CSV table of C-alpha atoms and ligand atoms in Angstrom, one decimal:
chain,number,residue,atom,x,y,z
A,1257,MET,CA,29.4,-3.0,-17.2
A,1258,PRO,CA,26.4,-2.4,-18.8
A,1259,SER,CA,23.4,-1.2,-17.0
A,1260,PRO,CA,21.6,-3.9,-15.0
A,1261,PHE,CA,18.3,-2.1,-15.5
A,1262,PRO,CA,15.6,-2.7,-18.0
A,1263,VAL,CA,14.3,0.4,-20.0
A,1264,PRO,CA,11.9,1.3,-17.8
A,1265,ASP,CA,8.8,0.0,-19.9
A,1266,LEU,CA,6.5,-1.4,-17.5
A,1267,GLN,CA,3.1,-0.5,-18.3
A,1268,LEU,CA,0.7,-0.3,-15.0
A,1269,SER,CA,-2.9,-0.2,-15.4
A,1270,PRO,CA,-4.6,2.9,-15.6
A,1271,ILE,CA,-6.3,1.9,-12.2
A,1272,VAL,CA,-4.2,0.0,-9.7
A,1273,ALA,CA,-5.5,-2.5,-7.0
A,1274,GLY,CA,-4.3,-1.8,-3.9
A,1275,LEU,CA,-4.4,-4.5,-1.3
A,1276,TRP,CA,-3.7,-2.8,2.1
A,1277,ARG,CA,-6.9,-3.7,3.5
A,1278,LEU,CA,-7.2,-7.2,2.3
A,1279,THR,CA,-6.7,-9.3,5.3
A,1280,SER,CA,-9.8,-7.1,6.9
A,1281,TRP,CA,-11.9,-8.2,4.1
A,1282,LYS,CA,-12.4,-12.0,5.3
A,1283,LEU,CA,-12.4,-13.5,1.8
A,1284,ASP,CA,-11.3,-17.2,1.9
A,1285,VAL,CA,-9.0,-18.2,-0.7
A,1286,GLN,CA,-11.6,-18.9,-3.8
A,1287,ALA,CA,-13.3,-15.5,-2.9
A,1288,ARG,CA,-10.0,-14.3,-3.4
A,1289,VAL,CA,-9.3,-15.9,-6.5
A,1290,ARG,CA,-12.6,-14.6,-7.6
A,1291,TRP,CA,-12.1,-10.7,-6.5
A,1292,ILE,CA,-8.6,-10.9,-8.5
A,1293,GLU,CA,-10.4,-12.4,-11.6
A,1294,GLN,CA,-13.0,-9.7,-11.5
A,1295,ALA,CA,-10.4,-7.0,-11.1
A,1296,LEU,CA,-8.5,-8.4,-14.2
A,1297,GLU,CA,-12.1,-8.4,-16.0
A,1298,LEU,CA,-12.3,-4.6,-15.2
A,1299,GLY,CA,-9.2,-4.0,-16.8
A,1300,ILE,CA,-7.1,-3.6,-13.3
A,1301,THR,CA,-3.8,-5.7,-13.9
A,1302,SER,CA,-1.6,-4.3,-11.4
A,1303,PHE,CA,-2.1,-5.0,-7.8
A,1304,ASP,CA,-0.2,-2.8,-5.0
A,1305,HIS,CA,1.2,-4.5,-1.9
A,1306,ALA,CA,3.6,-3.8,0.8
A,1307,ASP,CA,5.6,-6.2,3.2
A,1308,ILE,CA,4.1,-4.6,6.3
A,1309,TYR,CA,0.3,-4.8,5.1
A,1310,GLY,CA,-2.0,-6.5,7.4
A,1311,ASP,CA,0.5,-6.9,10.4
A,1312,TYR,CA,3.3,-8.6,7.6
A,1313,GLU,CA,0.1,-11.1,6.2
A,1314,GLU,CA,-1.2,-9.5,3.2
A,1315,GLU,CA,1.2,-10.4,0.7
A,1316,ALA,CA,1.0,-14.2,1.9
A,1317,THR,CA,-3.4,-13.7,2.0
A,1318,PHE,CA,-2.9,-12.6,-1.6
A,1319,GLY,CA,-0.2,-15.2,-2.4
A,1320,ALA,CA,-2.4,-18.1,-1.2
A,1321,ALA,CA,-4.8,-17.1,-4.2
A,1322,LEU,CA,-2.2,-17.0,-6.6
A,1323,LYS,CA,-1.0,-20.5,-5.2
A,1324,ALA,CA,-4.4,-21.8,-5.6
A,1325,ALA,CA,-4.9,-20.1,-9.1
A,1326,PRO,CA,-1.3,-19.8,-10.6
A,1327,ALA,CA,-2.1,-18.9,-13.8
A,1328,LEU,CA,-3.1,-15.6,-12.7
A,1329,ARG,CA,0.2,-14.4,-12.1
A,1330,ARG,CA,0.6,-13.9,-15.9
A,1331,ARG,CA,-2.0,-11.7,-16.2
A,1332,MET,CA,-0.8,-9.4,-13.7
A,1333,GLN,CA,1.9,-6.9,-12.6
A,1334,LEU,CA,3.1,-7.3,-8.7
A,1335,VAL,CA,3.8,-4.1,-7.1
A,1336,THR,CA,5.2,-4.0,-3.2
A,1337,LYS,CA,6.9,-1.8,-0.9
A,1338,CYS,CA,9.8,-2.5,1.7
A,1339,GLY,CA,12.1,-0.4,3.9
A,1340,ILE,CA,9.6,0.4,7.3
A,1341,ARG,CA,10.7,-1.7,10.3
A,1342,LEU,CA,6.9,-1.6,11.7
A,1343,ARG,CA,6.8,-2.5,15.4
A,1344,SER,CA,4.5,-5.6,16.1
A,1345,ALA,CA,3.9,-8.4,18.2
A,1346,LYS,CA,5.6,-10.3,15.2
A,1347,ARG,CA,8.3,-7.8,15.0
A,1348,PRO,CA,9.1,-6.4,18.5
A,1349,TYR,CA,11.5,-3.7,17.6
A,1350,PRO,CA,11.7,-1.0,20.1
A,1351,ILE,CA,10.5,1.7,17.9
A,1352,ASN,CA,9.3,2.0,14.2
A,1353,TYR,CA,12.1,3.2,11.9
A,1354,TYR,CA,13.1,2.8,8.3
A,1355,ASP,CA,15.9,0.6,7.0
A,1356,THR,CA,17.0,0.7,3.4
A,1357,THR,CA,20.4,-1.2,4.1
A,1358,PRO,CA,21.2,-4.1,1.7
A,1359,ALA,CA,20.8,-6.9,3.9
A,1360,TYR,CA,17.0,-5.6,5.0
A,1361,VAL,CA,16.1,-4.8,1.5
A,1362,ARG,CA,17.3,-8.2,0.0
A,1363,ALA,CA,15.4,-10.1,3.2
A,1364,GLN,CA,12.1,-8.2,2.5
A,1365,VAL,CA,12.4,-8.5,-1.4
A,1366,GLU,CA,13.0,-12.3,-0.9
A,1367,ARG,CA,10.1,-12.6,1.8
A,1368,SER,CA,7.8,-11.0,-0.6
A,1369,LEU,CA,8.7,-13.4,-3.3
A,1370,GLN,CA,8.1,-16.1,-1.3
A,1371,CYS,CA,4.8,-15.0,0.4
A,1372,LEU,CA,3.3,-13.8,-3.1
A,1373,HIS,CA,4.5,-17.3,-4.6
A,1374,ALA,CA,6.1,-15.3,-7.3
A,1375,ASP,CA,9.5,-15.7,-9.1
A,1376,GLN,CA,9.8,-11.8,-10.0
A,1377,LEU,CA,8.4,-8.8,-8.6
A,1378,ASP,CA,7.3,-6.1,-11.5
A,1379,LEU,CA,8.0,-3.2,-9.4
A,1380,VAL,CA,9.4,-2.7,-5.8
A,1381,LEU,CA,9.1,0.8,-3.9
A,1382,ILE,CA,11.0,2.2,-0.8
A,1383,HIS,CA,8.0,2.9,1.1
A,1384,ARG,CA,9.1,6.1,3.0
A,1385,PRO,CA,12.2,8.1,2.5
A,1386,ASP,CA,14.9,6.7,5.0
A,1387,TYR,CA,17.2,9.6,6.2
A,1388,LEU,CA,20.1,7.3,6.4
A,1389,MET,CA,19.8,5.9,3.0
A,1390,ASP,CA,23.0,5.5,1.2
A,1391,ALA,CA,22.1,6.2,-2.4
A,1392,GLU,CA,25.0,4.5,-4.1
A,1393,GLU,CA,24.9,1.5,-1.9
A,1394,LEU,CA,21.1,1.0,-2.2
A,1395,ALA,CA,21.4,1.5,-5.9
A,1396,ASP,CA,24.1,-1.5,-6.0
A,1397,THR,CA,21.6,-3.5,-4.3
A,1398,PHE,CA,18.8,-3.0,-6.5
A,1399,ALA,CA,21.3,-3.7,-9.5
A,1400,THR,CA,22.2,-7.1,-7.9
A,1401,LEU,CA,18.4,-8.0,-7.3
A,1402,THR,CA,17.7,-7.0,-10.9
A,1403,ARG,CA,20.6,-9.2,-12.2
A,1404,GLU,CA,19.2,-11.9,-10.2
A,1405,GLY,CA,16.0,-11.6,-11.9
A,1406,LYS,CA,13.9,-11.0,-8.8
A,1407,VAL,CA,12.9,-7.4,-9.5
A,1408,ARG,CA,12.2,-5.8,-12.7
A,1409,HIS,CA,11.7,-2.1,-12.1
A,1410,TRP,CA,12.3,-0.1,-8.8
A,1411,GLY,CA,10.4,3.0,-7.5
A,1412,VAL,CA,9.6,5.0,-4.1
A,1413,SER,CA,7.0,6.1,-2.2
A,1414,ASN,CA,6.3,9.4,-0.4
A,1415,HIS,CA,9.6,10.9,-1.4
A,1416,SER,CA,10.1,14.4,-1.7
A,1417,ALA,CA,11.3,15.4,-5.3
A,1418,SER,CA,15.0,16.0,-3.9
A,1419,GLN,CA,15.0,12.5,-2.4
A,1420,PHE,CA,13.7,11.2,-5.4
A,1421,ALA,CA,16.5,12.7,-7.6
A,1422,LEU,CA,18.8,11.5,-5.2
A,1423,LEU,CA,18.2,8.0,-5.9
A,1424,HIS,CA,17.1,8.4,-9.5
A,1425,ARG,CA,20.6,9.7,-10.3
A,1426,HIS,CA,22.0,6.2,-9.8
A,1427,VAL,CA,18.8,4.0,-10.6
A,1428,PRO,CA,16.0,4.7,-13.3
A,1429,LEU,CA,13.1,4.8,-10.7
A,1430,LEU,CA,9.6,4.4,-12.3
A,1431,THR,CA,7.5,6.2,-10.1
A,1432,ASN,CA,7.0,8.0,-7.1
A,1433,GLN,CA,3.8,6.6,-5.2
A,1434,LEU,CA,2.0,9.8,-3.1
A,1435,GLU,CA,-1.1,10.7,-1.7
A,1436,LEU,CA,-3.4,12.9,-3.2
A,1437,SER,CA,-7.2,13.2,-3.0
A,1438,PRO,CA,-9.9,16.2,-2.5
A,1439,LEU,CA,-8.8,15.8,0.8
A,1440,HIS,CA,-5.2,16.0,0.6
A,1441,LEU,CA,-3.7,18.5,-1.6
A,1442,ASP,CA,0.1,18.8,-0.9
A,1443,ALA,CA,1.4,17.1,-3.9
A,1444,LEU,CA,-0.1,19.7,-6.1
A,1445,ASP,CA,2.3,22.2,-4.6
A,1446,ASP,CA,5.2,20.4,-3.1
A,1447,GLY,CA,7.0,19.5,-6.4
A,1448,THR,CA,6.6,16.1,-6.6
A,1449,LEU,CA,3.8,15.9,-9.5
A,1450,ASP,CA,5.9,18.8,-11.3
A,1451,GLN,CA,9.0,16.3,-11.3
A,1452,ALA,CA,6.8,13.4,-12.4
A,1453,GLN,CA,5.5,15.4,-15.3
A,1454,GLN,CA,9.2,16.7,-16.1
A,1455,LEU,CA,10.4,13.2,-16.2
A,1456,GLY,CA,7.3,11.5,-17.8
A,1457,LEU,CA,7.1,9.0,-15.0
A,1458,ARG,CA,3.4,8.6,-14.1
A,1459,PRO,CA,2.8,8.9,-10.4
A,1460,MET,CA,0.9,6.2,-8.7
A,1461,ILE,CA,-1.7,7.8,-6.2
A,1462,TRP,CA,-2.7,6.5,-2.5
A,1463,SER,CA,-5.6,7.3,-0.6
A,1464,PRO,CA,-7.5,8.7,-3.6
A,1465,LEU,CA,-10.8,8.8,-1.3
A,1466,GLY,CA,-9.2,10.1,1.4
A,1467,GLY,CA,-9.2,6.6,3.1
A,1468,GLY,CA,-13.0,6.8,2.9
A,1469,ARG,CA,-13.2,10.3,4.9
A,1470,LEU,CA,-14.5,11.9,1.8
A,1471,PHE,CA,-17.7,9.6,2.7
A,1472,THR,CA,-17.7,9.5,6.5
A,1473,GLY,CA,-15.5,12.4,7.7
A,1474,THR,CA,-17.5,14.7,10.0
A,1475,ASP,CA,-14.4,17.7,10.2
A,1476,GLU,CA,-15.3,20.7,8.4
A,1477,GLN,CA,-13.1,20.0,5.6
A,1478,ALA,CA,-14.7,16.8,4.7
A,1479,VAL,CA,-18.5,18.2,5.0
A,1480,ARG,CA,-17.2,21.1,3.0
A,1481,VAL,CA,-15.8,18.9,0.1
A,1482,ARG,CA,-18.3,16.3,0.2
A,1483,ALA,CA,-21.5,19.2,-0.2
A,1484,CYS,CA,-19.5,20.3,-3.4
A,1485,MET,CA,-18.7,17.0,-4.8
A,1486,GLU,CA,-22.3,15.7,-4.4
A,1487,ALA,CA,-23.7,18.6,-6.6
A,1488,ILE,CA,-21.2,18.0,-9.1
A,1489,ALA,CA,-21.7,14.3,-9.4
A,1490,ALA,CA,-25.3,14.6,-9.3
A,1491,ARG,CA,-25.0,17.0,-12.4
A,1492,LEU,CA,-22.7,14.7,-14.3
A,1493,ARG,CA,-24.7,11.4,-13.3
A,1494,ILE,CA,-21.8,9.7,-11.7
A,1495,SER,CA,-20.9,8.5,-8.1
A,1496,LEU,CA,-18.9,10.4,-5.6
A,1497,ALA,CA,-16.2,8.1,-5.6
A,1498,THR,CA,-16.1,8.1,-9.6
A,1499,LEU,CA,-15.8,12.1,-9.3
A,1500,ALA,CA,-12.8,11.7,-6.8
A,1501,PHE,CA,-11.2,9.3,-9.1
A,1502,ALA,CA,-11.8,11.6,-12.0
A,1503,TRP,CA,-10.5,14.6,-10.1
A,1504,VAL,CA,-7.1,12.9,-9.6
A,1505,LEU,CA,-6.9,11.5,-13.1
A,1506,ARG,CA,-7.5,15.1,-14.3
A,1507,HIS,CA,-3.8,16.0,-13.2
A,1508,PRO,CA,-1.5,16.5,-16.3
A,1509,SER,CA,1.1,14.0,-14.6
A,1510,ARG,CA,-1.3,11.2,-15.9
A,1511,PRO,CA,-1.4,9.8,-12.4
A,1512,CYS,CA,-2.4,5.8,-11.8
A,1513,PRO,CA,-4.7,5.9,-8.7
A,1514,VAL,CA,-4.7,2.8,-6.3
A,1515,THR,CA,-7.8,1.8,-5.0
A,1516,GLY,CA,-8.6,0.6,-1.4
A,1517,SER,CA,-12.2,-0.9,-1.9
A,1518,GLY,CA,-12.9,-4.7,-1.1
A,1519,ARG,CA,-15.9,-4.1,-3.0
A,1520,ILE,CA,-16.0,-4.8,-6.7
A,1521,GLU,CA,-18.3,-1.8,-7.3
A,1522,GLY,CA,-15.7,0.0,-5.5
A,1523,LEU,CA,-13.4,-1.0,-8.3
A,1524,ARG,CA,-16.1,-0.5,-11.1
A,1525,GLU,CA,-16.4,3.1,-9.6
A,1526,ALA,CA,-12.7,3.7,-10.0
A,1527,VAL,CA,-12.8,2.5,-13.7
A,1528,ALA,CA,-15.8,4.3,-14.5
A,1529,ALA,CA,-13.8,7.6,-13.7
A,1530,LEU,CA,-11.4,6.8,-16.8
A,1531,GLU,CA,-14.5,7.9,-19.0
A,1532,VAL,CA,-14.5,11.3,-17.3
A,1533,ARG,CA,-12.8,14.2,-18.1
A,1534,LEU,CA,-13.5,16.9,-15.6
A,1535,SER,CA,-13.8,20.9,-16.7
A,1536,ASN,CA,-11.3,22.8,-15.1
A,1537,GLU,CA,-14.2,25.1,-13.5
A,1538,ASP,CA,-15.1,21.7,-11.8
A,1539,TRP,CA,-11.8,20.6,-10.6
A,1540,TYR,CA,-11.1,24.1,-9.3
A,1541,ALA,CA,-14.3,23.8,-7.6
A,1542,ILE,CA,-13.4,21.1,-5.7
A,1543,TRP,CA,-9.9,22.6,-5.1
A,1544,THR,CA,-11.6,25.5,-3.7
A,1545,ALA,CA,-14.0,23.7,-1.3
A,1546,SER,CA,-10.9,21.7,-0.1
A,1547,GLN,CA,-9.1,24.7,0.8
A,1548,GLY,CA,-11.9,26.7,2.3
A,1549,HIS,CA,-10.8,29.7,0.2
A,1550,PRO,CA,-11.0,30.7,-3.5
A,1551,VAL,CA,-7.7,30.7,-5.6
A,1552,PRO,CA,-5.7,34.2,-5.1
B,1695,NAP,P1,-9.1,5.0,-0.4
B,1695,NAP,O1,-9.8,4.8,-1.9
B,1695,NAP,O2,-8.9,6.3,-0.2
B,1695,NAP,O3,-10.1,4.5,0.5
B,1695,NAP,C1,-10.6,3.3,0.7
B,1695,NAP,C2,-11.6,3.2,1.7
B,1695,NAP,O4,-12.7,4.0,1.3
B,1695,NAP,C3,-11.9,1.8,2.1
B,1695,NAP,O5,-12.0,1.5,3.6
B,1695,NAP,C4,-13.6,1.8,1.5
B,1695,NAP,O6,-14.1,0.7,1.9
B,1695,NAP,C5,-13.7,3.2,1.7
B,1695,NAP,N1,-14.9,3.6,0.7
B,1695,NAP,C6,-14.8,3.4,-0.8
B,1695,NAP,N2,-15.9,3.6,-1.3
B,1695,NAP,C7,-16.8,3.9,0.0
B,1695,NAP,C8,-18.2,4.4,-0.4
B,1695,NAP,N3,-18.6,4.7,-1.5
B,1695,NAP,N4,-18.7,4.9,0.8
B,1695,NAP,C9,-18.0,4.4,1.9
B,1695,NAP,N5,-16.8,3.9,1.9
B,1695,NAP,C10,-16.0,3.9,1.2
B,1695,NAP,O7,-7.9,4.4,-0.5
B,1695,NAP,P2,-6.7,3.6,0.8
B,1695,NAP,O8,-7.3,2.0,1.2
B,1695,NAP,O9,-6.6,4.7,1.8
B,1695,NAP,O10,-5.4,3.6,-0.2
B,1695,NAP,C11,-5.4,2.6,-1.4
B,1695,NAP,C12,-4.3,2.1,-1.3
B,1695,NAP,O11,-3.0,2.8,-1.7
B,1695,NAP,C13,-3.9,0.8,-0.2
B,1695,NAP,O12,-4.6,-0.3,-0.4
B,1695,NAP,C14,-2.3,0.8,-0.5
B,1695,NAP,O13,-2.2,-0.1,-1.5
B,1695,NAP,C15,-2.2,2.2,-1.1
B,1695,NAP,N6,-1.4,2.9,0.0
B,1695,NAP,C16,-0.1,3.3,-0.1
B,1695,NAP,C17,0.4,4.0,1.0
B,1695,NAP,C18,1.7,4.6,0.9
B,1695,NAP,O14,2.3,5.1,1.7
B,1695,NAP,N7,2.5,4.4,-0.5
B,1695,NAP,C19,-0.5,4.6,2.0
B,1695,NAP,C20,-1.7,4.2,2.1
B,1695,NAP,C21,-2.2,3.3,1.2
B,1695,NAP,P3,-15.1,-0.6,1.0
B,1695,NAP,O15,-14.0,-1.6,1.0
B,1695,NAP,O16,-16.1,-0.8,1.8
B,1695,NAP,O17,-15.1,0.3,-0.3
């Protein structure tokens, strides 16, 4: 049987808007529509969701805006995630756990479609590595959902290089969404970004501002990194946020950072980073401040 998976040709925008915090922004439907329009005007056409965000309410909150302004859907790529069973009042599981069984993945994909008022999801990621994942069985589930036209492309998030390879053997995965920021360097050394480069698959990057810790953190690392970055940002005449995005974008795996800001100015600061190419010296100065010691 021919592969049901299309050639992995999805183009995400170079900056992706993340909606994890959407329900805390307290925007009414019209303000949400306007927020999406302004993001699109900035060239941000990819929107990152997850079934569990906002206590399982974020997708429906975003979807209400798409229902009010359906023409927006054609101008964007919808990315979402599933696979975490997160305990909440709405879902009183005894514990949090991961679930990539066919029935659960299908149920969550169908729920995402319904909440987002969409006929198709452009990209669905397995949110975290499920130690009990049966790669072949999961690939079959992906294939069926793709044949049904419900999901175009597949990927993963927070997977190690070997966990990525295990599933990629069965399904052409599009991306691994990873944490990377001047405050969180693991992906530089754990092989995930090397693998992305080797395969030519652009990683998506979450919490590029350390979830806001870059601005407000009082721990030693945050204070050190902020002082270093403020000096560089002043010299380059850019904001601290723009510098953090430029630092992520400088990696040769050509990452697509995912924003977390509810402010349009926050999105603008991210997009401004596309015009900045950091010198190796500045990039390593930030790395050094983060590590607290020079390169060996
Ligand atoms: P982030 O960009 O690291 O942090 C965003 C936070 O920083 C917001 O609270 C924002 O507040 C604040 N911030 C931005 N600029 C600021 C400034 N100048 N001063 C003070 N605070 C500032 O991103 P994130 O929200 O942690 O993550 C981004 C996206 O990644 C999420 O929306 C989600 O889509 C995705 N994500 C994925 C995973 C995963 O496991 N795959 C995990 C976490 C997140 P304002 O709104 O006020 O700007």
